Every structure is written in structure tokens, then in C-alpha cells.
Coordinates of C-alpha atoms and ligand atoms in Angstrom, one line a residue:
X1 CA 58.1 122.1 117.7
X2 CA 55.2 120.0 118.3
X3 CA 55.6 116.3 117.1
X4 CA 54.3 113.0 118.4
X5 CA 56.6 110.6 119.8
X6 CA 56.5 107.8 116.8
X7 CA 56.8 110.8 114.3
X8 CA 60.0 111.5 116.7
X9 CA 61.6 108.3 116.6
X10 CA 60.9 108.8 112.4
X11 CA 62.4 111.6 112.1
X12 CA 65.7 111.0 114.4
X13 CA 66.0 107.9 112.1
X14 CA 65.7 110.3 109.1
X15 CA 68.4 112.8 110.8
X16 CA 70.8 109.6 111.4
X17 CA 70.4 108.4 108.3
X18 CA 71.2 111.8 106.5
X19 CA 74.3 112.1 108.6
X20 CA 75.6 109.0 107.9
X21 CA 75.3 109.4 104.1
X22 CA 77.2 112.8 104.5
X23 CA 80.0 111.1 106.4
X24 CA 80.7 108.8 103.5
X25 CA 80.1 111.6 100.9
X26 CA 77.2 110.0 99.4
X27 CA 79.7 107.1 98.2
X28 CA 78.9 103.3 97.8
X29 CA 79.4 102.2 101.5
X30 CA 82.6 99.6 101.8
X31 CA 81.9 97.0 104.9
X32 CA 84.6 96.9 107.3
X33 CA 85.6 93.7 106.6
X34 CA 86.2 94.4 102.5
X35 CA 88.2 96.8 103.8
X36 CA 90.7 94.5 105.8
X37 CA 90.3 92.3 102.8
X38 CA 92.0 95.3 100.2
X39 CA 94.4 95.9 102.8
X40 CA 95.4 92.3 103.1
X41 CA 95.6 91.9 99.4
X42 CA 97.7 95.4 99.1
X43 CA 100.3 93.9 101.7
X44 CA 100.2 90.6 99.7
X45 CA 101.2 92.5 96.7
X46 CA 104.2 94.3 98.0
X47 CA 105.4 91.3 99.7
X48 CA 105.6 89.5 96.5
X49 CA 107.4 92.1 94.9
X50 CA 109.8 91.6 97.9
X51 CA 110.0 88.0 97.6
X52 CA 110.6 88.3 94.2
X53 CA 113.9 90.6 94.9
X54 CA 114.8 88.4 97.6
X55 CA 114.8 85.3 94.7
X56 CA 116.4 87.2 92.2
X57 CA 119.4 88.2 95.1
X58 CA 119.9 84.2 95.5
X59 CA 119.8 83.7 92.3
X60 CA 123.0 86.7 91.5
X61 CA 124.9 84.9 94.1
X62 CA 124.5 81.5 92.5
X63 CA 125.4 82.8 89.4
X64 CA 128.4 84.5 90.9
X65 CA 129.3 81.7 93.0
X66 CA 129.3 79.6 89.4
X67 CA 131.5 82.4 87.7
X68 CA 134.4 82.1 90.8
X69 CA 134.2 78.0 90.4
X70 CA 134.6 78.2 87.0
X71 CA 137.4 81.0 87.5
X72 CA 139.0 78.5 90.0
X73 CA 138.9 75.5 87.7
X74 CA 140.6 77.4 85.1
X75 CA 143.4 78.7 87.3
X76 CA 144.1 75.1 88.7
X77 CA 144.2 73.9 84.7
X78 CA 147.0 76.7 84.4
X79 CA 148.6 75.8 87.5
X80 CA 149.3 72.0 86.3
X81 CA 150.2 73.0 83.3
X82 CA 152.9 75.7 84.6
X83 CA 154.1 72.6 86.6
X84 CA 154.2 69.9 84.1
X85 CA 156.3 72.6 81.7
X86 CA 158.7 73.2 84.5
X87 CA 159.7 69.6 85.0
X88 CA 160.6 69.6 81.4
X89 CA 162.1 73.1 80.6
X90 CA 166.0 73.6 80.9
X91 CA 165.9 77.2 79.6
X92 CA 166.2 79.6 82.4
X93 CA 164.6 82.7 81.1
X94 CA 161.8 80.5 80.1
X95 CA 161.4 78.8 83.6
X96 CA 161.5 82.5 85.5
X97 CA 158.5 83.4 82.8
X98 CA 156.5 79.9 83.5
X99 CA 157.2 80.6 87.7
X100 CA 155.9 83.7 87.4
X101 CA 152.9 82.4 85.9
X102 CA 152.5 79.8 88.6
X103 CA 153.1 82.0 91.1
X104 CA 150.3 84.6 89.9
X105 CA 147.8 81.7 89.3
X106 CA 148.2 80.5 93.0
X107 CA 147.7 84.0 94.4
X108 CA 144.4 84.4 92.2
X109 CA 143.1 81.1 93.5
X110 CA 143.5 82.3 96.9
X111 CA 142.0 85.2 96.4
X112 CA 139.0 83.1 94.5
X113 CA 138.9 81.1 97.5
X114 CA 138.2 83.9 99.9
X115 CA 135.8 85.3 97.4
X116 CA 134.0 81.9 97.6
X117 CA 133.9 82.0 101.0
X118 CA 132.2 85.4 101.0
X119 CA 129.4 84.2 98.9
X120 CA 128.4 81.3 100.4
X121 CA 128.4 83.2 103.7
X122 CA 126.4 85.6 102.1
X123 CA 124.2 83.0 99.9
X124 CA 123.1 81.6 103.2
X125 CA 121.6 84.7 104.4
X126 CA 119.8 85.4 101.1
X127 CA 118.6 82.2 101.1
X128 CA 117.0 82.3 104.9
X129 CA 115.7 86.0 103.8
X130 CA 113.9 84.4 100.8
X131 CA 112.7 81.7 102.9
X132 CA 111.3 84.0 105.3
X133 CA 109.4 85.9 102.7
X134 CA 108.1 83.0 101.4
X135 CA 106.7 81.8 104.7
X136 CA 104.9 85.6 104.9
X137 CA 103.6 85.3 101.9
X138 CA 102.0 81.7 102.7
X139 CA 100.9 83.0 106.1
X140 CA 99.4 86.2 104.2
X141 CA 97.3 83.9 101.9
X142 CA 96.0 82.0 104.9
X143 CA 94.7 85.5 106.0
X144 CA 93.1 86.5 102.5
X145 CA 91.5 83.1 102.4
X146 CA 89.7 83.8 105.7
X147 CA 89.5 87.5 104.9
X148 CA 87.4 86.5 101.8
X149 CA 85.1 84.7 103.2
X150 CA 84.3 87.3 106.0
X151 CA 83.9 90.1 103.1
X152 CA 81.8 87.8 101.1
X153 CA 79.4 87.2 103.8
X154 CA 79.6 90.9 105.3
X155 CA 79.0 92.5 101.9
X156 CA 75.9 90.4 101.3
X157 CA 74.2 91.3 104.9
X158 CA 75.4 95.0 103.8
X159 CA 73.7 94.8 100.4
X160 CA 70.6 93.5 101.9
X161 CA 70.2 96.6 103.9
X162 CA 68.1 99.6 102.3
X163 CA 69.9 102.2 100.1
X164 CA 69.9 104.8 102.4
X165 CA 69.1 107.2 99.3
X166 CA 65.7 105.5 99.3
X167 CA 65.3 105.1 102.9
X168 CA 65.8 108.7 103.6
X169 CA 63.3 109.1 101.0
X170 CA 60.9 106.5 102.9
X171 CA 61.4 108.6 106.0
X172 CA 60.7 111.7 104.8
X173 CA 57.4 110.2 103.2
X174 CA 56.2 109.5 106.7
X175 CA 56.9 113.4 108.3
X176 CA 54.3 116.4 108.1
X177 CA 55.7 119.1 105.7
X178 CA 55.7 121.2 108.5
X179 CA 58.2 118.7 110.8
X180 CA 60.0 118.8 107.7
X181 CA 60.6 122.1 107.0
X182 CA 61.4 122.5 110.4
X183 CA 63.8 120.0 110.2
X184 CA 65.6 121.2 107.3
X185 CA 65.8 124.3 108.4
X186 CA 67.5 123.2 111.9
X187 CA 69.8 121.3 109.4
X188 CA 70.8 124.1 107.3
X189 CA 71.4 126.2 110.4
X190 CA 73.6 123.6 112.8
X191 CA 74.0 120.6 110.3
X192 CA 72.6 118.5 112.3
X193 CA 69.0 119.1 112.5
X194 CA 67.5 116.8 115.2
X195 CA 69.7 114.0 117.1
X196 CA 68.8 112.0 120.2
X197 CA 69.1 113.0 123.9
X198 CA 70.4 110.6 126.3
X199 CA 69.3 112.4 129.6
X200 CA 72.6 114.2 129.8
X201 CA 74.4 115.1 126.1
X202 CA 73.4 116.3 123.0
X203 CA 73.8 114.1 120.5
X204 CA 74.4 116.2 117.8
X205 CA 77.0 118.6 119.5
X206 CA 77.9 115.7 121.9
X207 CA 77.9 118.6 124.9
X208 CA 77.0 117.0 128.2
X209 CA 74.2 119.9 128.9
X210 CA 74.2 122.1 132.4
X211 CA 71.5 120.3 135.3
X212 CA 68.8 122.8 134.5
X213 CA 69.0 122.4 131.1
X214 CA 69.1 118.4 131.3
X215 CA 65.9 118.9 133.6
X216 CA 64.0 121.6 131.6
X217 CA 64.7 118.9 128.5
X218 CA 63.6 115.6 130.4
X219 CA 60.1 117.5 131.6
X220 CA 59.1 119.2 127.9
X221 CA 55.4 117.4 127.2
X222 CA 56.2 114.2 125.3
X223 CA 55.0 115.7 121.8
X224 CA 57.4 118.7 122.5
X225 CA 60.8 118.5 120.8
X226 CA 63.3 120.9 122.8
X227 CA 66.2 122.4 121.0
X228 CA 69.7 121.7 122.1
X229 CA 70.4 125.0 124.1
X230 CA 74.4 124.7 122.6
X231 CA 74.1 124.1 119.2
X232 CA 70.4 124.5 118.5
X233 CA 69.6 120.9 117.2
X234 CA 66.3 119.3 117.7
X235 CA 66.4 116.8 120.6
X236 CA 64.4 113.3 120.5
X237 CA 64.5 111.8 123.9
X238 CA 65.6 108.4 123.7
Ligands
LIG301 ZN1 74.1 120.0 120.5

């Protein structure tokens, strides 16, 4: 179709804006910075949960250690009582009972000591794990502060841009009915309607054209809009 070069630029902007809107599905545009911030906030939420679990594991192991120490205190008392009783007891049957009790208290204490050793090793690892989570949370907090500032300024800059729907209406108003009809018909046909031609490839289908097609397009009159021989899209030479 015939179209003045200034109108060709308007048509190309219209086609790119409509294409961009198609890509976002007409949904509100979210800046990359806002997406980064959202990702970090999600990561922070997961890290908070993980840190809480790590703290809970430390708390559980600490109460386990207190329980072992309490059991140990009771058994040591029993051991002392048995020994005291043995110094006074003369009845052989009663002495045997007390000796038996003393033996089982001692062996239970030995078991508790190895449980306590194990618990101490474990709590060391658990506290390390909790501290690692704490450090990661601090690090995330710093990243989020930076990302928040970046998102705020990016969102502000983006909202200063005209709304794509409004821009489309404004651009359409600048084009003739005939040009719009031809563009819309082509858009129905190839989805794109109009795209830029960089001298080699079609900006609609991204095919690199044959040298004959390339030169035919380059040589077409300036007020003529050639079609892409591959996808039919109107080509605006840039
Ligand atoms: Zn094409």
C-alpha cells in the first residue's frame, strides 16, 4: 500500500504497541525491578520458615539436654543414697538388692553420659545451621532494601509512560481509514500487520530474506509499503 514515510513511522509504532500489549495479554505491566523484588520477598518468606524450623530444632535439642541432665541428677542422688545405705545395711538379702540398684543406676548414668555427648555434638551443628539461616536472612534483608528502592523508581518511571491502550487510540487517530483497514486486514492474516525491515530480515517473522527480495524491498518507492514475501507483513524500512 501507499503510505507517506511519516505515517509509516506511526504505523510501525502502532504495530509494536499492539504487539507488546498482546504479549502481556493486556495485563498490567510489571517492571523487571518489581519482579526482582517480588522474587526476593518470596525467597525471604521461605527463608523465614526455614530459619524458624532451624531455631525450633535448637530449642528441642536444648530441652532434650536439660532432660538428660535432670535424669542424671536423680540417678546420682540414687547412687549416693545406695552407697550410704550400704555402709549401714547388714542384712545380706537387702544388701544384694541395694547393690543391684546401685549397679543399674551406674549403668544408666553411663548411658546418659553418652546420650549427652551425642546431644552436645548435635546442638553444635544445629546452632551453626540456625546461624547460617540468620546470616542469609540478614543478607536478603539488605538485598530487599536495595530492590525496593530500585522497584519504586522503576515503577514511577513506568507509570509516567502513557497507557498502551490510550497510545493505541492516539496512533490510530493519526492514520487514514484506508491505511488502518489495510493494516488490520494484514494483522488478521499474519498476526503482526506491520513490522520493521532492517535491510535483511523481516521484523515480523524474523526470516532473513533472499538477496533479490532484500533489494526489491530496499528499492521500492519511499511512500510504498512492501510486504514480507515470507509472512505478508507490511515492512517499514528503518
Ligand atoms: Zn515476515
